[in-house]
mmCIF file with all atom_site columns, C-alpha atoms in Angstrom:
data_model
loop_
_atom_site.group_PDB
_atom_site.id
_atom_site.type_symbol
_atom_site.label_atom_id
_atom_site.label_alt_id
_atom_site.label_comp_id
_atom_site.label_asym_id
_atom_site.label_entity_id
_atom_site.label_seq_id
_atom_site.pdbx_PDB_ins_code
_atom_site.Cartn_x
_atom_site.Cartn_y
_atom_site.Cartn_z
_atom_site.occupancy
_atom_site.B_iso_or_equiv
_atom_site.pdbx_formal_charge
_atom_site.auth_seq_id
_atom_site.auth_comp_id
_atom_site.auth_asym_id
_atom_site.auth_atom_id
_atom_site.pdbx_PDB_model_num
ATOM 1   C CA . UNK A 1 1   ? -12.899 0.971   -2.321  1.00 0.00 ? 13  UNK A CA 1
ATOM 2   C CA . UNK A 1 2   ? -15.773 2.890   -3.842  1.00 0.00 ? 14  UNK A CA 1
ATOM 3   C CA . UNK A 1 3   ? -16.279 4.695   -0.516  1.00 0.00 ? 15  UNK A CA 1
ATOM 4   C CA . UNK A 1 4   ? -12.604 5.622   -0.254  1.00 0.00 ? 16  UNK A CA 1
ATOM 5   C CA . UNK A 1 5   ? -11.997 6.841   -3.814  1.00 0.00 ? 17  UNK A CA 1
ATOM 6   C CA . UNK A 1 6   ? -13.675 10.284  -3.581  1.00 0.00 ? 18  UNK A CA 1
ATOM 7   C CA . UNK A 1 7   ? -11.592 11.480  -0.604  1.00 0.00 ? 19  UNK A CA 1
ATOM 8   C CA . UNK A 1 8   ? -8.431  10.123  -2.194  1.00 0.00 ? 20  UNK A CA 1
ATOM 9   C CA . UNK A 1 9   ? -9.227  11.857  -5.480  1.00 0.00 ? 21  UNK A CA 1
ATOM 10  C CA . UNK A 1 10  ? -9.754  15.135  -3.608  1.00 0.00 ? 22  UNK A CA 1
ATOM 11  C CA . UNK A 1 11  ? -6.108  14.855  -2.593  1.00 0.00 ? 23  UNK A CA 1
ATOM 12  C CA . UNK A 1 12  ? -4.952  13.766  -6.043  1.00 0.00 ? 24  UNK A CA 1
ATOM 13  C CA . UNK A 1 13  ? -4.253  10.150  -5.061  1.00 0.00 ? 25  UNK A CA 1
ATOM 14  C CA . UNK A 1 14  ? -5.174  6.833   -6.583  1.00 0.00 ? 26  UNK A CA 1
ATOM 15  C CA . UNK A 1 15  ? -5.932  3.891   -4.323  1.00 0.00 ? 27  UNK A CA 1
ATOM 16  C CA . UNK A 1 16  ? -2.625  2.306   -5.386  1.00 0.00 ? 28  UNK A CA 1
ATOM 17  C CA . UNK A 1 17  ? -0.703  5.443   -4.378  1.00 0.00 ? 29  UNK A CA 1
ATOM 18  C CA . UNK A 1 18  ? -2.558  5.433   -1.068  1.00 0.00 ? 30  UNK A CA 1
ATOM 19  C CA . UNK A 1 19  ? -1.566  1.798   -0.452  1.00 0.00 ? 31  UNK A CA 1
ATOM 20  C CA . UNK A 1 20  ? 2.083   2.676   -1.097  1.00 0.00 ? 32  UNK A CA 1
ATOM 21  C CA . UNK A 1 21  ? 2.012   5.681   1.245   1.00 0.00 ? 33  UNK A CA 1
ATOM 22  C CA . UNK A 1 22  ? 0.224   3.750   4.002   1.00 0.00 ? 34  UNK A CA 1
ATOM 23  C CA . UNK A 1 23  ? 2.663   0.846   3.710   1.00 0.00 ? 35  UNK A CA 1
ATOM 24  C CA . UNK A 1 24  ? 5.631   3.183   3.987   1.00 0.00 ? 36  UNK A CA 1
ATOM 25  C CA . UNK A 1 25  ? 4.066   5.073   6.886   1.00 0.00 ? 37  UNK A CA 1
ATOM 26  C CA . UNK A 1 26  ? 3.377   1.892   8.841   1.00 0.00 ? 38  UNK A CA 1
ATOM 27  C CA . UNK A 1 27  ? 6.549   -0.068  8.117   1.00 0.00 ? 39  UNK A CA 1
ATOM 28  C CA . UNK A 1 28  ? 9.096   2.626   7.354   1.00 0.00 ? 40  UNK A CA 1
ATOM 29  C CA . UNK A 1 29  ? 11.667  2.474   4.612   1.00 0.00 ? 41  UNK A CA 1
ATOM 30  C CA . UNK A 1 30  ? 11.835  -0.660  2.497   1.00 0.00 ? 42  UNK A CA 1
ATOM 31  C CA . UNK A 1 31  ? 13.245  -1.915  -0.742  1.00 0.00 ? 43  UNK A CA 1
ATOM 32  C CA . UNK A 1 32  ? 11.261  -1.557  -3.937  1.00 0.00 ? 44  UNK A CA 1
ATOM 33  C CA . UNK A 1 33  ? 10.646  -5.299  -4.329  1.00 0.00 ? 45  UNK A CA 1
ATOM 34  C CA . UNK A 1 34  ? 9.434   -5.593  -0.733  1.00 0.00 ? 46  UNK A CA 1
ATOM 35  C CA . UNK A 1 35  ? 7.157   -2.578  -1.205  1.00 0.00 ? 47  UNK A CA 1
ATOM 36  C CA . UNK A 1 36  ? 5.658   -4.159  -4.334  1.00 0.00 ? 48  UNK A CA 1
ATOM 37  C CA . UNK A 1 37  ? 4.680   -7.205  -2.297  1.00 0.00 ? 49  UNK A CA 1
ATOM 38  C CA . UNK A 1 38  ? 3.303   -5.255  0.637   1.00 0.00 ? 50  UNK A CA 1
ATOM 39  C CA . UNK A 1 39  ? 1.273   -2.927  -1.600  1.00 0.00 ? 51  UNK A CA 1
ATOM 40  C CA . UNK A 1 40  ? 0.173   -5.756  -3.939  1.00 0.00 ? 52  UNK A CA 1
ATOM 41  C CA . UNK A 1 41  ? 1.559   -4.046  -7.042  1.00 0.00 ? 53  UNK A CA 1
ATOM 42  C CA . UNK A 1 42  ? 3.504   -5.290  -10.027 1.00 0.00 ? 54  UNK A CA 1
ATOM 43  C CA . UNK A 1 43  ? 6.952   -3.801  -10.576 1.00 0.00 ? 55  UNK A CA 1
ATOM 44  C CA . UNK A 1 44  ? 6.120   -1.669  -13.637 1.00 0.00 ? 56  UNK A CA 1
ATOM 45  C CA . UNK A 1 45  ? 3.045   -0.202  -11.932 1.00 0.00 ? 57  UNK A CA 1
ATOM 46  C CA . UNK A 1 46  ? 4.992   0.501   -8.761  1.00 0.00 ? 58  UNK A CA 1
ATOM 47  C CA . UNK A 1 47  ? 7.733   2.185   -10.762 1.00 0.00 ? 59  UNK A CA 1
ATOM 48  C CA . UNK A 1 48  ? 5.248   4.649   -12.290 1.00 0.00 ? 60  UNK A CA 1
ATOM 49  C CA . UNK A 1 49  ? 3.626   5.265   -8.913  1.00 0.00 ? 61  UNK A CA 1
ATOM 50  C CA . UNK A 1 50  ? 6.976   5.904   -7.220  1.00 0.00 ? 62  UNK A CA 1
ATOM 51  C CA . UNK A 1 51  ? 7.983   8.346   -9.958  1.00 0.00 ? 63  UNK A CA 1
ATOM 52  C CA . UNK A 1 52  ? 4.791   10.318  -9.419  1.00 0.00 ? 64  UNK A CA 1
ATOM 53  C CA . UNK A 1 53  ? 5.042   10.243  -5.620  1.00 0.00 ? 65  UNK A CA 1
ATOM 54  C CA . UNK A 1 54  ? 8.679   11.316  -5.776  1.00 0.00 ? 66  UNK A CA 1
ATOM 55  C CA . UNK A 1 55  ? 7.839   14.188  -8.146  1.00 0.00 ? 67  UNK A CA 1
ATOM 56  C CA . UNK A 1 56  ? 5.210   15.315  -5.631  1.00 0.00 ? 68  UNK A CA 1
ATOM 57  C CA . UNK A 1 57  ? 7.829   14.970  -2.850  1.00 0.00 ? 69  UNK A CA 1
ATOM 58  C CA . UNK A 1 58  ? 5.674   12.445  -0.965  1.00 0.00 ? 70  UNK A CA 1
ATOM 59  C CA . UNK A 1 59  ? 8.433   9.821   -0.886  1.00 0.00 ? 71  UNK A CA 1
ATOM 60  C CA . UNK A 1 60  ? 12.213  9.752   -0.883  1.00 0.00 ? 72  UNK A CA 1
ATOM 61  C CA . UNK A 1 61  ? 14.467  7.225   -2.617  1.00 0.00 ? 73  UNK A CA 1
ATOM 62  C CA . UNK A 1 62  ? 17.828  6.275   -1.200  1.00 0.00 ? 74  UNK A CA 1
ATOM 63  C CA . UNK A 1 63  ? 20.493  4.003   -2.602  1.00 0.00 ? 75  UNK A CA 1
ATOM 64  C CA . UNK A 1 64  ? 21.311  1.218   -0.151  1.00 0.00 ? 76  UNK A CA 1
ATOM 65  C CA . UNK A 1 65  ? 24.978  1.692   0.697   1.00 0.00 ? 77  UNK A CA 1
ATOM 66  C CA . UNK A 1 66  ? 25.689  -2.026  1.170   1.00 0.00 ? 78  UNK A CA 1
ATOM 67  C CA . UNK A 1 67  ? 24.476  -2.784  -2.374  1.00 0.00 ? 79  UNK A CA 1
ATOM 68  C CA . UNK A 1 68  ? 24.250  0.230   -4.666  1.00 0.00 ? 80  UNK A CA 1
ATOM 69  C CA . UNK A 1 69  ? 21.986  -1.693  -7.068  1.00 0.00 ? 81  UNK A CA 1
ATOM 70  C CA . UNK A 1 70  ? 19.197  -1.663  -4.490  1.00 0.00 ? 82  UNK A CA 1
ATOM 71  C CA . UNK A 1 71  ? 16.976  1.256   -3.600  1.00 0.00 ? 83  UNK A CA 1
ATOM 72  C CA . UNK A 1 72  ? 15.209  2.031   -0.349  1.00 0.00 ? 84  UNK A CA 1
ATOM 73  C CA . UNK A 1 73  ? 11.954  3.948   -0.404  1.00 0.00 ? 85  UNK A CA 1
ATOM 74  C CA . UNK A 1 74  ? 10.746  6.054   2.547   1.00 0.00 ? 86  UNK A CA 1
ATOM 75  C CA . UNK A 1 75  ? 7.798   8.332   3.070   1.00 0.00 ? 87  UNK A CA 1
ATOM 76  C CA . UNK A 1 76  ? 8.654   12.038  3.320   1.00 0.00 ? 88  UNK A CA 1
ATOM 77  C CA . UNK A 1 77  ? 7.350   14.591  5.808   1.00 0.00 ? 89  UNK A CA 1
ATOM 78  C CA . UNK A 1 78  ? 4.955   15.816  3.122   1.00 0.00 ? 90  UNK A CA 1
ATOM 79  C CA . UNK A 1 79  ? 3.735   12.253  2.617   1.00 0.00 ? 91  UNK A CA 1
ATOM 80  C CA . UNK A 1 80  ? 3.111   11.832  6.327   1.00 0.00 ? 92  UNK A CA 1
ATOM 81  C CA . UNK A 1 81  ? 1.259   15.153  6.411   1.00 0.00 ? 93  UNK A CA 1
ATOM 82  C CA . UNK A 1 82  ? -0.961  13.994  3.551   1.00 0.00 ? 94  UNK A CA 1
ATOM 83  C CA . UNK A 1 83  ? -1.768  10.763  5.375   1.00 0.00 ? 95  UNK A CA 1
ATOM 84  C CA . UNK A 1 84  ? -2.642  12.772  8.486   1.00 0.00 ? 96  UNK A CA 1
ATOM 85  C CA . UNK A 1 85  ? -4.950  14.956  6.382   1.00 0.00 ? 97  UNK A CA 1
ATOM 86  C CA . UNK A 1 86  ? -6.781  11.979  4.860   1.00 0.00 ? 98  UNK A CA 1
ATOM 87  C CA . UNK A 1 87  ? -6.794  9.684   7.923   1.00 0.00 ? 99  UNK A CA 1
ATOM 88  C CA . UNK A 1 88  ? -9.829  11.203  9.714   1.00 0.00 ? 100 UNK A CA 1
ATOM 89  C CA . UNK A 1 89  ? -12.029 10.704  6.642   1.00 0.00 ? 101 UNK A CA 1
ATOM 90  C CA . UNK A 1 90  ? -10.681 7.196   6.139   1.00 0.00 ? 102 UNK A CA 1
ATOM 91  C CA . UNK A 1 91  ? -11.300 6.314   9.787   1.00 0.00 ? 103 UNK A CA 1
ATOM 92  C CA . UNK A 1 92  ? -14.846 7.676   9.544   1.00 0.00 ? 104 UNK A CA 1
ATOM 93  C CA . UNK A 1 93  ? -15.524 5.455   6.532   1.00 0.00 ? 105 UNK A CA 1
ATOM 94  C CA . UNK A 1 94  ? -14.110 2.411   8.356   1.00 0.00 ? 106 UNK A CA 1
ATOM 95  C CA . UNK A 1 95  ? -16.335 3.233   11.352  1.00 0.00 ? 107 UNK A CA 1
ATOM 96  C CA . UNK A 1 96  ? -19.391 3.439   9.098   1.00 0.00 ? 108 UNK A CA 1
ATOM 97  C CA . UNK A 1 97  ? -18.524 0.076   7.550   1.00 0.00 ? 109 UNK A CA 1
ATOM 98  C CA . UNK A 1 98  ? -18.044 -1.494  10.987  1.00 0.00 ? 110 UNK A CA 1
ATOM 99  C CA . UNK A 1 99  ? -21.307 0.040   12.187  1.00 0.00 ? 111 UNK A CA 1
ATOM 100 C CA . UNK A 1 100 ? -23.219 -1.293  9.219   1.00 0.00 ? 112 UNK A CA 1
ATOM 101 C CA . UNK A 1 101 ? -21.602 -4.730  8.949   1.00 0.00 ? 113 UNK A CA 1
ATOM 102 C CA . UNK A 1 102 ? -20.726 -5.283  12.615  1.00 0.00 ? 114 UNK A CA 1
ATOM 103 C CA . UNK A 1 103 ? -17.362 -5.198  14.363  1.00 0.00 ? 115 UNK A CA 1
ATOM 104 C CA . UNK A 1 104 ? -17.298 -8.953  14.992  1.00 0.00 ? 116 UNK A CA 1
ATOM 105 C CA . UNK A 1 105 ? -18.271 -9.835  11.446  1.00 0.00 ? 117 UNK A CA 1
ATOM 106 C CA . UNK A 1 106 ? -15.670 -7.416  10.092  1.00 0.00 ? 118 UNK A CA 1
ATOM 107 C CA . UNK A 1 107 ? -12.970 -8.932  12.315  1.00 0.00 ? 119 UNK A CA 1
ATOM 108 C CA . UNK A 1 108 ? -13.965 -12.415 11.158  1.00 0.00 ? 120 UNK A CA 1
ATOM 109 C CA . UNK A 1 109 ? -13.866 -11.247 7.523   1.00 0.00 ? 121 UNK A CA 1
ATOM 110 C CA . UNK A 1 110 ? -10.317 -9.921  8.029   1.00 0.00 ? 122 UNK A CA 1
ATOM 111 C CA . UNK A 1 111 ? -9.299  -13.254 9.568   1.00 0.00 ? 123 UNK A CA 1
ATOM 112 C CA . UNK A 1 112 ? -10.819 -15.169 6.654   1.00 0.00 ? 124 UNK A CA 1
ATOM 113 C CA . UNK A 1 113 ? -9.170  -12.918 4.075   1.00 0.00 ? 125 UNK A CA 1
ATOM 114 C CA . UNK A 1 114 ? -5.818  -13.349 5.826   1.00 0.00 ? 126 UNK A CA 1
ATOM 115 C CA . UNK A 1 115 ? -6.253  -17.115 5.760   1.00 0.00 ? 127 UNK A CA 1
ATOM 116 C CA . UNK A 1 116 ? -7.185  -16.991 2.076   1.00 0.00 ? 128 UNK A CA 1
ATOM 117 C CA . UNK A 1 117 ? -4.114  -14.889 1.306   1.00 0.00 ? 129 UNK A CA 1
ATOM 118 C CA . UNK A 1 118 ? -1.847  -17.338 3.152   1.00 0.00 ? 130 UNK A CA 1
ATOM 119 C CA . UNK A 1 119 ? -3.413  -20.337 1.413   1.00 0.00 ? 131 UNK A CA 1
ATOM 120 C CA . UNK A 1 120 ? -3.180  -18.750 -2.039  1.00 0.00 ? 132 UNK A CA 1
ATOM 121 C CA . UNK A 1 121 ? 0.462   -17.823 -1.445  1.00 0.00 ? 133 UNK A CA 1
ATOM 122 C CA . UNK A 1 122 ? 1.238   -21.542 -1.417  1.00 0.00 ? 134 UNK A CA 1
ATOM 123 C CA . UNK A 1 123 ? -0.161  -22.168 -4.909  1.00 0.00 ? 135 UNK A CA 1
ATOM 124 C CA . UNK A 1 124 ? 2.459   -22.854 -7.605  1.00 0.00 ? 136 UNK A CA 1
ATOM 125 C CA . UNK A 1 125 ? 1.214   -19.883 -9.640  1.00 0.00 ? 137 UNK A CA 1
ATOM 126 C CA . UNK A 1 126 ? 1.734   -17.553 -6.653  1.00 0.00 ? 138 UNK A CA 1
ATOM 127 C CA . UNK A 1 127 ? 5.271   -18.802 -6.112  1.00 0.00 ? 139 UNK A CA 1
ATOM 128 C CA . UNK A 1 128 ? 6.000   -18.243 -9.814  1.00 0.00 ? 140 UNK A CA 1
ATOM 129 C CA . UNK A 1 129 ? 4.527   -14.730 -9.660  1.00 0.00 ? 141 UNK A CA 1
ATOM 130 C CA . UNK A 1 130 ? 6.725   -13.851 -6.653  1.00 0.00 ? 142 UNK A CA 1
ATOM 131 C CA . UNK A 1 131 ? 9.767   -15.189 -8.484  1.00 0.00 ? 143 UNK A CA 1
ATOM 132 C CA . UNK A 1 132 ? 8.918   -13.130 -11.583 1.00 0.00 ? 144 UNK A CA 1
ATOM 133 C CA . UNK A 1 133 ? 8.295   -10.044 -9.481  1.00 0.00 ? 145 UNK A CA 1
ATOM 134 C CA . UNK A 1 134 ? 11.707  -10.369 -7.843  1.00 0.00 ? 146 UNK A CA 1
ATOM 135 C CA . UNK A 1 135 ? 13.466  -10.607 -11.247 1.00 0.00 ? 147 UNK A CA 1
#
């Protein structure tokens, strides 16, 4: 992340805020608890991040009509524009990493990290953390 922080900071974003915006841009609207899981954030941290992003008009919150206790989060037009502004720099950094490390090795690393994530999700502590996060 050290390579990505300076461009994000130039746009007033933390890496956690960037993860939230990218998740929303790629998946679309989702509930807060689902977004926490996708962005790998704890509820209290996500709450602060969403407040800031909403204040900056980068996201929009909507009450889910079927269950008014639940909230859907979506990226706004301004949020999408910000992603479009940062994306070329981000893609350049990814290309430099792939060039230095190798495309095949990077693909294998992603596969291994995905396998690790799946394996760790089955640990009792991970199941307990997901349960606590949902509460």
